[in-house]
Every structure is written in C-alpha cells, then in structure tokens.
mmCIF file of C-alpha atoms in Angstrom:
data_model
loop_
_atom_site.group_PDB
_atom_site.id
_atom_site.type_symbol
_atom_site.label_atom_id
_atom_site.label_comp_id
_atom_site.label_asym_id
_atom_site.label_seq_id
_atom_site.Cartn_x
_atom_site.Cartn_y
_atom_site.Cartn_z
ATOM 1 C CA UNK A 1 -8.773 -188.983 -34.360
ATOM 2 C CA UNK A 2 -6.725 -185.677 -34.715
ATOM 3 C CA UNK A 3 -8.953 -184.716 -38.050
ATOM 4 C CA UNK A 4 -12.201 -185.542 -36.079
ATOM 5 C CA UNK A 5 -11.409 -182.990 -33.312
ATOM 6 C CA UNK A 6 -10.268 -180.478 -35.563
ATOM 7 C CA UNK A 7 -13.743 -180.355 -37.355
ATOM 8 C CA UNK A 8 -15.375 -180.246 -33.669
ATOM 9 C CA UNK A 9 -13.466 -177.041 -33.321
ATOM 10 C CA UNK A 10 -14.525 -175.717 -36.777
ATOM 11 C CA UNK A 11 -18.306 -176.608 -36.179
ATOM 12 C CA UNK A 12 -17.868 -174.706 -32.849
ATOM 13 C CA UNK A 13 -16.247 -171.513 -34.084
ATOM 14 C CA UNK A 14 -18.377 -171.438 -37.265
ATOM 15 C CA UNK A 15 -21.449 -171.621 -34.360
ATOM 16 C CA UNK A 16 -19.876 -168.840 -32.366
ATOM 17 C CA UNK A 17 -19.426 -166.545 -35.528
ATOM 18 C CA UNK A 18 -22.977 -167.123 -36.540
ATOM 19 C CA UNK A 19 -24.565 -166.678 -33.172
ATOM 20 C CA UNK A 20 -22.695 -163.263 -32.784
ATOM 21 C CA UNK A 21 -23.391 -162.048 -36.022
ATOM 22 C CA UNK A 22 -27.138 -162.921 -35.905
ATOM 23 C CA UNK A 23 -27.509 -161.758 -32.437
ATOM 24 C CA UNK A 24 -25.819 -158.370 -32.849
ATOM 25 C CA UNK A 25 -27.856 -157.939 -36.316
ATOM 26 C CA UNK A 26 -31.139 -158.539 -34.345
ATOM 27 C CA UNK A 27 -29.841 -156.009 -31.613
ATOM 28 C CA UNK A 28 -29.146 -153.304 -34.274
ATOM 29 C CA UNK A 29 -32.229 -153.926 -36.204
ATOM 30 C CA UNK A 30 -34.450 -153.523 -32.961
ATOM 31 C CA UNK A 31 -32.711 -150.048 -32.284
ATOM 32 C CA UNK A 32 -32.919 -149.265 -36.177
ATOM 33 C CA UNK A 33 -36.527 -149.455 -35.781
ATOM 34 C CA UNK A 34 -36.793 -147.117 -32.831
ATOM 35 C CA UNK A 35 -34.478 -144.716 -34.423
ATOM 36 C CA UNK A 36 -35.998 -144.070 -37.803
ATOM 37 C CA UNK A 37 -39.456 -144.303 -36.096
ATOM 38 C CA UNK A 38 -38.270 -141.204 -34.091
ATOM 39 C CA UNK A 39 -35.969 -139.710 -36.180
ATOM 40 C CA UNK A 40 -36.426 -141.096 -39.749
ATOM 41 C CA UNK A 41 -37.203 -137.333 -41.199
ATOM 42 C CA UNK A 42 -34.481 -135.420 -39.186
ATOM 43 C CA UNK A 43 -31.677 -133.895 -40.993
ATOM 44 C CA UNK A 44 -28.300 -135.372 -40.709
ATOM 45 C CA UNK A 45 -24.937 -133.546 -40.308
ATOM 46 C CA UNK A 46 -22.006 -135.679 -40.093
ATOM 47 C CA UNK A 47 -19.710 -132.893 -41.800
ATOM 48 C CA UNK A 48 -17.864 -131.972 -38.596
ATOM 49 C CA UNK A 49 -16.471 -134.239 -35.916
ATOM 50 C CA UNK A 50 -18.354 -133.896 -32.725
ATOM 51 C CA UNK A 51 -17.783 -137.324 -31.160
ATOM 52 C CA UNK A 52 -20.735 -139.451 -30.312
ATOM 53 C CA UNK A 53 -23.399 -138.217 -27.567
ATOM 54 C CA UNK A 54 -22.965 -139.567 -24.344
ATOM 55 C CA UNK A 55 -25.663 -142.161 -24.317
ATOM 56 C CA UNK A 56 -23.967 -143.759 -26.902
ATOM 57 C CA UNK A 57 -20.425 -144.114 -25.205
ATOM 58 C CA UNK A 58 -19.094 -147.251 -23.672
ATOM 59 C CA UNK A 59 -20.005 -146.054 -20.349
ATOM 60 C CA UNK A 60 -23.378 -144.763 -20.801
ATOM 61 C CA UNK A 61 -24.477 -147.501 -23.446
ATOM 62 C CA UNK A 62 -26.320 -149.803 -20.875
ATOM 63 C CA UNK A 63 -28.259 -146.715 -19.508
ATOM 64 C CA UNK A 64 -29.374 -145.458 -22.764
ATOM 65 C CA UNK A 65 -30.232 -149.002 -24.038
ATOM 66 C CA UNK A 66 -32.869 -149.676 -20.971
ATOM 67 C CA UNK A 67 -34.438 -146.008 -21.529
ATOM 68 C CA UNK A 68 -34.826 -147.247 -25.134
ATOM 69 C CA UNK A 69 -32.568 -144.979 -27.083
ATOM 70 C CA UNK A 70 -32.729 -146.308 -30.711
ATOM 71 C CA UNK A 71 -28.964 -145.242 -31.150
ATOM 72 C CA UNK A 72 -27.729 -146.637 -27.693
ATOM 73 C CA UNK A 73 -29.582 -150.001 -28.673
ATOM 74 C CA UNK A 74 -27.780 -149.689 -32.146
ATOM 75 C CA UNK A 75 -24.432 -149.355 -30.182
ATOM 76 C CA UNK A 76 -25.093 -152.224 -28.014
ATOM 77 C CA UNK A 77 -25.387 -154.379 -31.204
ATOM 78 C CA UNK A 78 -22.351 -153.000 -32.561
ATOM 79 C CA UNK A 79 -20.436 -153.716 -29.436
ATOM 80 C CA UNK A 80 -21.819 -157.605 -29.802
ATOM 81 C CA UNK A 81 -20.514 -157.455 -33.115
ATOM 82 C CA UNK A 82 -17.049 -156.041 -32.141
ATOM 83 C CA UNK A 83 -16.610 -158.797 -29.206
ATOM 84 C CA UNK A 84 -17.626 -161.721 -31.629
ATOM 85 C CA UNK A 85 -14.042 -162.177 -33.128
ATOM 86 C CA UNK A 86 -12.490 -161.797 -29.612
ATOM 87 C CA UNK A 87 -15.019 -164.335 -28.463
ATOM 88 C CA UNK A 88 -14.073 -166.668 -31.367
ATOM 89 C CA UNK A 89 -10.302 -166.566 -30.447
ATOM 90 C CA UNK A 90 -11.259 -167.306 -26.847
ATOM 91 C CA UNK A 91 -13.358 -170.592 -27.727
ATOM 92 C CA UNK A 92 -10.340 -171.536 -30.228
ATOM 93 C CA UNK A 93 -8.153 -171.623 -27.136
ATOM 94 C CA UNK A 94 -10.418 -173.792 -25.131
ATOM 95 C CA UNK A 95 -10.907 -176.132 -28.193
ATOM 96 C CA UNK A 96 -7.033 -176.467 -28.599
ATOM 97 C CA UNK A 97 -6.527 -177.242 -24.855
ATOM 98 C CA UNK A 98 -9.330 -180.129 -25.154
ATOM 99 C CA UNK A 99 -7.662 -181.353 -28.251
ATOM 100 C CA UNK A 100 -4.551 -181.417 -26.123
ATOM 101 C CA UNK A 101 -2.889 -179.164 -29.025
ATOM 102 C CA UNK A 102 -0.865 -177.116 -26.365
ATOM 103 C CA UNK A 103 1.388 -175.625 -28.932
ATOM 104 C CA UNK A 104 -1.742 -174.026 -30.383
ATOM 105 C CA UNK A 105 -3.393 -173.486 -26.985
ATOM 106 C CA UNK A 106 -0.234 -171.228 -26.321
ATOM 107 C CA UNK A 107 -0.357 -169.533 -29.662
ATOM 108 C CA UNK A 108 -4.103 -168.636 -29.467
ATOM 109 C CA UNK A 109 -3.454 -167.498 -25.940
ATOM 110 C CA UNK A 110 -0.470 -165.177 -27.182
ATOM 111 C CA UNK A 111 -2.993 -163.513 -29.650
ATOM 112 C CA UNK A 112 -5.657 -162.633 -26.993
ATOM 113 C CA UNK A 113 -3.175 -160.991 -24.757
ATOM 114 C CA UNK A 114 -1.782 -159.021 -27.643
ATOM 115 C CA UNK A 115 -5.314 -158.010 -28.323
ATOM 116 C CA UNK A 116 -5.966 -156.996 -24.977
ATOM 117 C CA UNK A 117 -2.768 -155.133 -24.471
ATOM 118 C CA UNK A 118 -3.438 -152.891 -27.360
ATOM 119 C CA UNK A 119 -7.002 -152.287 -26.550
ATOM 120 C CA UNK A 120 -5.863 -150.937 -23.092
ATOM 121 C CA UNK A 121 -3.029 -149.015 -24.099
ATOM 122 C CA UNK A 122 -4.962 -147.453 -26.902
ATOM 123 C CA UNK A 123 -2.473 -148.706 -29.498
ATOM 124 C CA UNK A 124 -4.615 -150.364 -31.916
ATOM 125 C CA UNK A 125 -4.325 -150.253 -35.802
ATOM 126 C CA UNK B 1 -30.136 -134.981 -46.244
ATOM 127 C CA UNK B 2 -32.855 -136.989 -43.902
ATOM 128 C CA UNK B 3 -31.831 -140.199 -41.749
ATOM 129 C CA UNK B 4 -33.988 -142.399 -44.043
ATOM 130 C CA UNK B 5 -32.137 -141.292 -47.148
ATOM 131 C CA UNK B 6 -28.873 -141.501 -45.773
ATOM 132 C CA UNK B 7 -29.799 -144.923 -44.534
ATOM 133 C CA UNK B 8 -30.906 -146.186 -47.635
ATOM 134 C CA UNK B 9 -27.805 -144.958 -49.602
ATOM 135 C CA UNK B 10 -25.254 -146.436 -47.020
ATOM 136 C CA UNK B 11 -27.214 -149.766 -47.011
ATOM 137 C CA UNK B 12 -26.789 -150.192 -50.774
ATOM 138 C CA UNK B 13 -23.058 -149.286 -50.632
ATOM 139 C CA UNK B 14 -22.385 -151.647 -48.000
ATOM 140 C CA UNK B 15 -23.871 -154.495 -49.766
ATOM 141 C CA UNK B 16 -21.404 -153.987 -52.450
ATOM 142 C CA UNK B 17 -18.639 -153.450 -49.719
ATOM 143 C CA UNK B 18 -19.504 -156.720 -47.925
ATOM 144 C CA UNK B 19 -19.799 -158.865 -51.502
ATOM 145 C CA UNK B 20 -16.267 -157.646 -52.970
ATOM 146 C CA UNK B 21 -14.736 -157.583 -49.214
ATOM 147 C CA UNK B 22 -15.722 -161.315 -48.674
ATOM 148 C CA UNK B 23 -14.730 -162.496 -52.292
ATOM 149 C CA UNK B 24 -11.388 -160.780 -52.140
ATOM 150 C CA UNK B 25 -10.186 -161.339 -48.159
ATOM 151 C CA UNK B 26 -9.882 -157.379 -47.956
ATOM 152 C CA UNK B 27 -12.620 -156.292 -45.963
ATOM 153 C CA UNK B 28 -14.899 -153.846 -47.326
ATOM 154 C CA UNK B 29 -13.080 -150.249 -46.049
ATOM 155 C CA UNK B 30 -12.259 -149.267 -49.595
ATOM 156 C CA UNK B 31 -15.763 -148.729 -50.572
ATOM 157 C CA UNK B 32 -17.017 -147.529 -47.182
ATOM 158 C CA UNK B 33 -14.583 -144.614 -46.859
ATOM 159 C CA UNK B 34 -15.045 -143.124 -50.234
ATOM 160 C CA UNK B 35 -18.761 -143.331 -50.088
ATOM 161 C CA UNK B 36 -19.140 -141.513 -46.842
ATOM 162 C CA UNK B 37 -16.134 -139.049 -47.219
ATOM 163 C CA UNK B 38 -16.516 -138.110 -51.002
ATOM 164 C CA UNK B 39 -20.335 -138.593 -51.727
ATOM 165 C CA UNK B 40 -21.908 -138.033 -48.357
ATOM 166 C CA UNK B 41 -19.623 -135.371 -47.120
ATOM 167 C CA UNK B 42 -19.042 -137.401 -43.827
ATOM 168 C CA UNK B 43 -16.341 -136.418 -41.427
ATOM 169 C CA UNK B 44 -13.273 -138.506 -41.670
ATOM 170 C CA UNK B 45 -13.314 -139.499 -38.375
ATOM 171 C CA UNK B 46 -16.784 -141.016 -38.401
ATOM 172 C CA UNK B 47 -15.910 -142.654 -41.995
ATOM 173 C CA UNK B 48 -12.808 -144.599 -40.250
ATOM 174 C CA UNK B 49 -15.035 -145.706 -37.296
ATOM 175 C CA UNK B 50 -17.780 -146.990 -39.869
ATOM 176 C CA UNK B 51 -15.017 -148.950 -42.279
ATOM 177 C CA UNK B 52 -13.792 -150.624 -39.104
ATOM 178 C CA UNK B 53 -17.095 -151.995 -38.379
ATOM 179 C CA UNK B 54 -17.508 -153.060 -41.984
ATOM 180 C CA UNK B 55 -14.209 -154.922 -41.987
ATOM 181 C CA UNK B 56 -15.347 -156.882 -38.492
ATOM 182 C CA UNK B 57 -18.575 -157.507 -40.262
ATOM 183 C CA UNK B 58 -17.251 -158.836 -43.422
ATOM 184 C CA UNK B 59 -14.977 -161.101 -41.442
ATOM 185 C CA UNK B 60 -17.469 -162.504 -39.185
ATOM 186 C CA UNK B 61 -20.413 -162.939 -41.817
ATOM 187 C CA UNK B 62 -18.186 -164.616 -44.338
ATOM 188 C CA UNK B 63 -15.815 -166.305 -41.895
ATOM 189 C CA UNK B 64 -18.748 -168.439 -40.422
ATOM 190 C CA UNK B 65 -19.647 -169.726 -44.034
ATOM 191 C CA UNK B 66 -15.912 -170.376 -44.818
ATOM 192 C CA UNK B 67 -14.951 -172.084 -41.663
ATOM 193 C CA UNK B 68 -18.115 -174.612 -41.853
ATOM 194 C CA UNK B 69 -17.336 -175.516 -45.357
ATOM 195 C CA UNK B 70 -13.739 -176.392 -44.431
ATOM 196 C CA UNK B 71 -11.800 -173.680 -46.506
ATOM 197 C CA UNK B 72 -10.292 -171.655 -44.035
ATOM 198 C CA UNK B 73 -7.177 -172.716 -42.557
ATOM 199 C CA UNK B 74 -7.665 -172.168 -38.766
ATOM 200 C CA UNK B 75 -4.176 -173.091 -37.578
ATOM 201 C CA UNK B 76 -2.567 -171.173 -40.189
ATOM 202 C CA UNK B 77 -5.043 -168.153 -39.423
ATOM 203 C CA UNK B 78 -4.206 -168.506 -35.729
ATOM 204 C CA UNK B 79 -0.314 -168.633 -35.957
ATOM 205 C CA UNK B 80 -0.066 -165.639 -38.291
ATOM 206 C CA UNK B 81 -2.465 -163.315 -36.068
ATOM 207 C CA UNK B 82 0.529 -163.133 -33.631
ATOM 208 C CA UNK B 83 2.301 -161.272 -36.471
ATOM 209 C CA UNK B 84 -0.796 -159.202 -37.515
ATOM 210 C CA UNK B 85 -1.791 -158.176 -34.104
ATOM 211 C CA UNK B 86 1.824 -157.639 -32.617
ATOM 212 C CA UNK B 87 2.350 -155.771 -36.005
ATOM 213 C CA UNK B 88 -0.698 -153.715 -35.817
ATOM 214 C CA UNK B 89 0.051 -152.692 -32.275
ATOM 215 C CA UNK B 90 3.847 -151.699 -33.098
ATOM 216 C CA UNK B 91 2.517 -149.669 -35.893
ATOM 217 C CA UNK B 92 -0.134 -147.903 -34.146
ATOM 218 C CA UNK B 93 2.696 -146.751 -31.695
ATOM 219 C CA UNK B 94 5.166 -145.904 -34.528
ATOM 220 C CA UNK B 95 2.470 -143.901 -36.315
ATOM 221 C CA UNK B 96 2.919 -141.254 -33.635
ATOM 222 C CA UNK B 97 6.282 -140.467 -34.813
ATOM 223 C CA UNK B 98 5.995 -141.012 -38.291
ATOM 224 C CA UNK B 99 4.782 -139.016 -41.404
ATOM 225 C CA UNK B 100 2.744 -141.547 -42.756
ATOM 226 C CA UNK B 101 1.506 -139.847 -45.835
ATOM 227 C CA UNK B 102 4.854 -141.038 -47.298
ATOM 228 C CA UNK B 103 4.294 -144.421 -46.290
ATOM 229 C CA UNK B 104 0.761 -144.411 -47.790
ATOM 230 C CA UNK B 105 2.461 -143.589 -51.350
ATOM 231 C CA UNK B 106 5.006 -146.322 -51.097
ATOM 232 C CA UNK B 107 2.453 -148.903 -49.730
ATOM 233 C CA UNK B 108 0.100 -148.102 -52.903
ATOM 234 C CA UNK B 109 2.852 -148.646 -55.240
ATOM 235 C CA UNK B 110 3.961 -151.917 -53.598
ATOM 236 C CA UNK B 111 -0.112 -153.096 -53.640
ATOM 237 C CA UNK B 112 -0.155 -152.386 -57.322
ATOM 238 C CA UNK B 113 2.888 -154.404 -58.214
ATOM 239 C CA UNK B 114 1.673 -157.293 -56.051
ATOM 240 C CA UNK B 115 -2.045 -157.098 -57.889
ATOM 241 C CA UNK B 116 -0.078 -157.467 -61.165
ATOM 242 C CA UNK B 117 2.110 -160.414 -60.077
ATOM 243 C CA UNK B 118 -1.125 -162.214 -58.521
ATOM 244 C CA UNK B 119 -2.698 -161.750 -62.121
ATOM 245 C CA UNK B 120 0.162 -163.462 -63.925
ATOM 246 C CA UNK B 121 -0.379 -166.872 -62.445
ATOM 247 C CA UNK B 122 -2.138 -168.858 -65.022
ATOM 248 C CA UNK B 123 -2.775 -171.863 -63.151
ATOM 249 C CA UNK B 124 -3.794 -172.669 -59.487
ATOM 250 C CA UNK B 125 -0.870 -174.255 -57.837
ATOM 251 C CA UNK B 126 -0.827 -176.522 -54.751
ATOM 252 C CA UNK B 127 2.623 -177.410 -53.502
ATOM 253 C CA UNK B 128 2.665 -180.970 -51.969
ATOM 254 C CA UNK B 129 6.288 -179.959 -50.795
ATOM 255 C CA UNK B 130 6.032 -179.886 -46.767
ATOM 256 C CA UNK B 131 8.690 -177.598 -45.223
ATOM 257 C CA UNK B 132 9.816 -178.950 -41.848
ATOM 258 C CA UNK B 133 8.378 -175.661 -39.986
ATOM 259 C CA UNK B 134 5.060 -176.558 -41.630
ATOM 260 C CA UNK B 135 5.087 -180.046 -40.345
ATOM 261 C CA UNK B 136 5.925 -178.787 -36.936
ATOM 262 C CA UNK B 137 3.360 -176.173 -36.826
ATOM 263 C CA UNK B 138 0.729 -178.689 -38.153
ATOM 264 C CA UNK B 139 -0.065 -176.201 -40.850
ATOM 265 C CA UNK B 140 -0.354 -178.250 -43.992
ATOM 266 C CA UNK B 141 -4.591 -178.514 -44.671
ATOM 267 C CA UNK B 142 -6.667 -179.506 -47.183
ATOM 268 C CA UNK B 143 -9.769 -177.913 -48.830
ATOM 269 C CA UNK B 144 -12.907 -178.945 -50.869
ATOM 270 C CA UNK B 145 -13.094 -178.493 -54.327
ATOM 271 C CA UNK B 146 -15.577 -179.575 -57.237
ATOM 272 C CA UNK B 147 -13.009 -182.358 -57.783
ATOM 273 C CA UNK B 148 -13.081 -183.202 -54.493
ATOM 274 C CA UNK B 149 -10.736 -182.807 -51.304
ATOM 275 C CA UNK B 150 -7.334 -181.105 -52.452
ATOM 276 C CA UNK B 151 -4.310 -181.274 -50.037
ATOM 277 C CA UNK B 152 -1.833 -178.692 -50.027
ATOM 278 C CA UNK B 153 1.488 -178.043 -48.293
ATOM 279 C CA UNK B 154 2.692 -174.541 -46.783
ATOM 280 C CA UNK B 155 6.129 -173.381 -47.753
ATOM 281 C CA UNK B 156 8.542 -170.583 -46.576
ATOM 282 C CA UNK B 157 6.796 -170.097 -43.200
ATOM 283 C CA UNK B 158 9.190 -167.466 -41.682
ATOM 284 C CA UNK B 159 9.068 -165.094 -44.964
ATOM 285 C CA UNK B 160 5.243 -165.450 -44.692
ATOM 286 C CA UNK B 161 5.433 -164.556 -40.956
ATOM 287 C CA UNK B 162 7.589 -161.406 -41.337
ATOM 288 C CA UNK B 163 5.180 -160.125 -44.262
ATOM 289 C CA UNK B 164 2.283 -160.442 -42.155
ATOM 290 C CA UNK B 165 4.122 -158.637 -39.391
ATOM 291 C CA UNK B 166 4.976 -156.053 -41.920
ATOM 292 C CA UNK B 167 0.971 -156.126 -43.045
ATOM 293 C CA UNK B 168 0.105 -155.728 -39.355
ATOM 294 C CA UNK B 169 2.536 -152.766 -38.964
ATOM 295 C CA UNK B 170 1.231 -151.159 -42.068
ATOM 296 C CA UNK B 171 -2.106 -151.443 -40.782
ATOM 297 C CA UNK B 172 -1.467 -149.911 -37.616
ATOM 298 C CA UNK B 173 0.389 -147.114 -39.367
ATOM 299 C CA UNK B 174 -2.293 -146.226 -41.755
ATOM 300 C CA UNK B 175 -5.226 -147.582 -39.915
ATOM 301 C CA UNK B 176 -6.580 -149.929 -42.694
ATOM 302 C CA UNK B 177 -7.045 -153.605 -42.939
ATOM 303 C CA UNK B 178 -4.112 -154.387 -45.258
ATOM 304 C CA UNK B 179 -6.074 -157.804 -46.158
ATOM 305 C CA UNK B 180 -4.290 -157.220 -49.669
ATOM 306 C CA UNK B 181 -0.710 -157.974 -48.312
ATOM 307 C CA UNK B 182 -2.158 -160.862 -46.084
ATOM 308 C CA UNK B 183 -3.518 -162.291 -49.181
ATOM 309 C CA UNK B 184 -0.479 -161.802 -51.199
ATOM 310 C CA UNK B 185 1.811 -163.262 -48.251
ATOM 311 C CA UNK B 186 -0.215 -166.672 -48.212
ATOM 312 C CA UNK B 187 -0.700 -167.073 -51.944
ATOM 313 C CA UNK B 188 2.513 -165.453 -53.235
ATOM 314 C CA UNK B 189 4.982 -166.354 -50.560
ATOM 315 C CA UNK B 190 3.719 -169.594 -48.739
ATOM 316 C CA UNK B 191 2.287 -171.096 -51.972
ATOM 317 C CA UNK B 192 -1.311 -171.516 -50.541
ATOM 318 C CA UNK B 193 -4.437 -172.214 -52.842
ATOM 319 C CA UNK B 194 -5.856 -168.592 -53.429
ATOM 320 C CA UNK B 195 -9.109 -169.730 -52.268
ATOM 321 C CA UNK B 196 -7.631 -170.755 -49.030
ATOM 322 C CA UNK B 197 -5.683 -167.538 -48.898
ATOM 323 C CA UNK B 198 -8.727 -165.216 -49.401
ATOM 324 C CA UNK B 199 -10.973 -167.032 -46.720
ATOM 325 C CA UNK B 200 -8.223 -167.187 -44.150
ATOM 326 C CA UNK B 201 -7.321 -163.609 -44.371
ATOM 327 C CA UNK B 202 -11.006 -162.745 -44.197
ATOM 328 C CA UNK B 203 -10.974 -164.923 -40.938
ATOM 329 C CA UNK B 204 -7.952 -163.030 -39.390
ATOM 330 C CA UNK B 205 -8.922 -159.372 -40.289
ATOM 331 C CA UNK B 206 -11.958 -159.381 -38.060
ATOM 332 C CA UNK B 207 -9.404 -160.187 -34.666
ATOM 333 C CA UNK B 208 -6.997 -156.906 -35.385
ATOM 334 C CA UNK B 209 -10.082 -154.625 -36.501
ATOM 335 C CA UNK B 210 -11.804 -155.705 -33.215
ATOM 336 C CA UNK B 211 -8.969 -154.523 -30.854
ATOM 337 C CA UNK B 212 -8.823 -151.140 -32.929
ATOM 338 C CA UNK B 213 -12.779 -150.873 -32.809
ATOM 339 C CA UNK B 214 -12.484 -151.007 -29.117
ATOM 340 C CA UNK B 215 -9.907 -147.965 -29.206
ATOM 341 C CA UNK B 216 -12.032 -146.213 -31.676
ATOM 342 C CA UNK B 217 -15.337 -146.455 -29.647
ATOM 343 C CA UNK B 218 -13.931 -144.830 -26.487
ATOM 344 C CA UNK B 219 -12.747 -141.759 -29.067
ATOM 345 C CA UNK B 220 -16.258 -141.639 -30.245
ATOM 346 C CA UNK B 221 -15.339 -142.462 -33.858
ATOM 347 C CA UNK B 222 -18.228 -145.066 -34.173
ATOM 348 C CA UNK B 223 -21.512 -143.409 -34.823
ATOM 349 C CA UNK B 224 -24.600 -145.648 -34.360
ATOM 350 C CA UNK B 225 -26.355 -143.866 -37.015
ATOM 351 C CA UNK B 226 -23.685 -144.480 -39.700
ATOM 352 C CA UNK B 227 -22.703 -148.149 -38.677
ATOM 353 C CA UNK B 228 -26.431 -149.518 -38.422
ATOM 354 C CA UNK B 229 -27.017 -149.505 -42.447
ATOM 355 C CA UNK B 230 -23.274 -150.665 -42.523
ATOM 356 C CA UNK B 231 -23.430 -153.586 -40.622
ATOM 357 C CA UNK B 232 -26.985 -154.656 -42.093
ATOM 358 C CA UNK B 233 -25.617 -154.112 -45.768
ATOM 359 C CA UNK B 234 -21.966 -155.334 -45.412
ATOM 360 C CA UNK B 235 -23.517 -158.811 -43.602
ATOM 361 C CA UNK B 236 -26.020 -159.716 -46.313
ATOM 362 C CA UNK B 237 -23.348 -158.660 -49.065
ATOM 363 C CA UNK B 238 -20.659 -160.911 -47.316
ATOM 364 C CA UNK B 239 -23.198 -163.678 -47.042
ATOM 365 C CA UNK B 240 -23.931 -163.401 -50.732
ATOM 366 C CA UNK B 241 -20.282 -163.219 -51.421
ATOM 367 C CA UNK B 242 -19.498 -166.341 -49.503
ATOM 368 C CA UNK B 243 -22.081 -168.303 -51.208
ATOM 369 C CA UNK B 244 -20.627 -167.406 -54.716
ATOM 370 C CA UNK B 245 -17.081 -168.238 -53.547
ATOM 371 C CA UNK B 246 -18.232 -171.684 -52.218
ATOM 372 C CA UNK B 247 -19.943 -172.616 -55.193
ATOM 373 C CA UNK B 248 -17.468 -171.508 -57.786
ATOM 374 C CA UNK B 249 -15.226 -173.899 -59.571
ATOM 375 C CA UNK B 250 -12.259 -171.537 -60.594
ATOM 376 C CA UNK B 251 -10.440 -169.010 -58.614
ATOM 377 C CA UNK B 252 -9.185 -167.224 -61.899
ATOM 378 C CA UNK B 253 -11.932 -164.579 -62.134
ATOM 379 C CA UNK B 254 -11.523 -164.190 -57.979
ATOM 380 C CA UNK B 255 -7.807 -163.249 -58.946
ATOM 381 C CA UNK B 256 -9.127 -160.682 -61.761
ATOM 382 C CA UNK B 257 -11.469 -159.252 -59.161
ATOM 383 C CA UNK B 258 -8.742 -159.274 -56.586
ATOM 384 C CA UNK B 259 -6.324 -157.526 -58.608
ATOM 385 C CA UNK B 260 -8.722 -154.730 -60.000
ATOM 386 C CA UNK B 261 -9.877 -154.315 -56.295
ATOM 387 C CA UNK B 262 -6.303 -153.995 -54.738
ATOM 388 C CA UNK B 263 -5.681 -151.577 -57.581
ATOM 389 C CA UNK B 264 -8.347 -149.382 -56.708
ATOM 390 C CA UNK B 265 -7.311 -149.522 -52.927
ATOM 391 C CA UNK B 266 -3.880 -148.696 -53.978
ATOM 392 C CA UNK B 267 -4.691 -145.646 -56.404
ATOM 393 C CA UNK B 268 -6.831 -144.551 -53.188
ATOM 394 C CA UNK B 269 -4.236 -144.631 -50.971
ATOM 395 C CA UNK B 270 -1.599 -142.929 -53.433
ATOM 396 C CA UNK B 271 -4.342 -140.089 -53.451
ATOM 397 C CA UNK B 272 -4.628 -139.689 -49.734
ATOM 398 C CA UNK B 273 -0.990 -139.866 -49.419
ATOM 399 C CA UNK B 274 -0.216 -136.908 -51.950
ATOM 400 C CA UNK B 275 -3.196 -134.696 -50.416
ATOM 401 C CA UNK B 276 -1.957 -135.455 -47.315
ATOM 402 C CA UNK B 277 -5.191 -137.143 -45.805
ATOM 403 C CA UNK B 278 -3.719 -140.164 -44.161
#
C-alpha cells in the first residue's frame, strides 16, 4: 500500500520536472529565435559587468515579453526553469500529505520555508 | 564575436557540462565557468549566473529521468535538503565576514582526497544493515539494476546530515553547487550505492540553486543571451547522460569519471583561491 503510493508521488514529481523543463525550453527557444533573427550578427561584449537591461529584470520581464523582446522571452523561460525545482518541492509536500506521511510533509514544508527565507533575505548560496 | 558564434560555442560546451554533470551528480558549473571566463572572456558575475542556470537545468533534466526509473531516493533527498538549504543560507551570511580564498584552497584539498578515497572502493557495497534512525525516517530503499531490484539500508544518518550541512555552508560561502561533497557524504558515510548517491545529489542540487538563482536574478547576474545556449545545451547533455547511466550495468567507470571531474573542480578551486578570485 505504502509502496504503491510512493510510486504515485514519483510519477507526479517526474511529470512536474519534465513539464517544467519542456515548457521552459520551449519558451527559451521561441525567444532565442527572435533574439538571433534580430541580433544574430551584433557584436557581443560581456567583458565588464553592467547588469542586465531593465526589460530583462524581474520587474520588467512581463512587459518585455508582451512587446516580444527576444531577450525578455528567454528570461521568462529561465524563470520557469528556476521555478521548476521549487514547484517540485511543493508537489512532494502535497504528495506526502495525501499519503498521510506527516513526518515527511513537515520535512518538505521546512525545506520550502528555508528556501523562501533565503530568497527573501537575499542570503543564498 | 557575433551573437551566433558565441551561442554555438556555449551550446557545445554546455552539452558536455550537462552530460558530465548528470553522470556525476555535480551539476555542470565546473565546465561553464572556465569556458565563459577563460575562453570567452566573460565577466565573472555573468559566468556565475550562467553556471547556476546550468546546475538547475542539469538537476531538473536528469532528475526527471532518474525519478521515473526509481533510482533516486526521494525521502533521503528531501530529508537532507533541510541540511543543504539551511547550510547554504548560513554560508551566504558567513561569506560577508570570511576571507573565502583560504576556504577555497582548503576545500580543494578536501575534494582531492575524497576523490581518491572514492576510487579505492573496488566493489559496489550495499549494506543491509538498517540503523534505528533510518527506519524511523523511512530512508531505506531499493533501486533497479540489470540483476533485478537491489535493497539497501542507510547508515550513519547523523554523520551524513552534518556533512550535508557542511556541504551547504561551503556552497553558500563559495557560491558553488558542492555536489561533490554531497555524493561523498551519501556514498562514503551513509553507505548508499553509488548510482543512488549521484542521482539523489542531482535531485537535490536544483533546489539549493533555485534559491540562489532568484537572488542572482535580482542582482542582474543572469543574462538571457548567455543563459539561452546554456539551458538548451545542458538539457540535451543531461538527457544523454541520464540515458547512459540508467542503462549502464556497472558503476565502476562512473566512479572513475567522478574522481577525474572532482579533481578538476578541486584544482580549479585551489587556483581561484590562490589568485584571489573566490
């Protein structure tokens, strides 16, 4: 009984990871097509750190995506990719609750809290 | 260099980063950072951002395959993630007050010795001994091999947990994935089969990296022009790597690759420590 439920969680987590990965790669590739079509022969310069342009920042990325900026769309895909492991952890928490494995539901929740704490305070490895 | 040229070079390098990263459980940063900084003359901030993206891509891309095959020990991964995420946060806070280059040199030396130790094991050990804590935490597991399903027990949970905490602190201090130490903790201390150790490490590194990525995103380290070929290349490489690992019978040669790659990482770290780049 326990075993069966565990494989269910495994299947669900595998699905979350695959969907997240394919979705983000799809979005990245779409943005890449626009970016390379427009800027493919531009010269690159990453020698000095200038940060990223405003339309690629977290705050401006949605606007940049709507105006079909290639780089903003790529960044949107990257954000999806970053969200995937976090969504995976959230899904396992739900899975453990459904399995009535409250010890692991608690452990998973604790991990989620630590992740969000380090994101919000800016102290991350 | 034009955008197209840069994209193609990073794409090829990232493929190998993803391939080796998924086989060893280390992520792919150890290839991405030198490729970008030494070969392509990219500023270290952008390189760190791109490397973090490569770790997440390797982790999610290969974990999808490993979890489905039932090799990854999810409970163990979840349990140890408490240590790695809390450690990473503590390390990031400590980094403000610590001269990190000494730590980089020291950690490089620890890595080389642990790589040599992991090579010395001749046979794949699986312990059926189950410690009290492992039973309480439901950590013992099984994984599929060519000879059928193999059951294994987990020992020395407390030692493993603290090594993970240390791995987390190191990753927070130095801004690296420290997958190597995670594999060593599971394989060497907790006596978990090597394949399970590398895949479970892969499963875990994505979570710690995701927390860092949000911070780096806000600081402007993650540039889409560089991340784009990294994501695509690393994912393709990770998929190839996970196919190879799932179908391979012995883990002997994975150990050899692991030792070689870890030594390369260690040398890099000592070099960066001596030149003051970390």
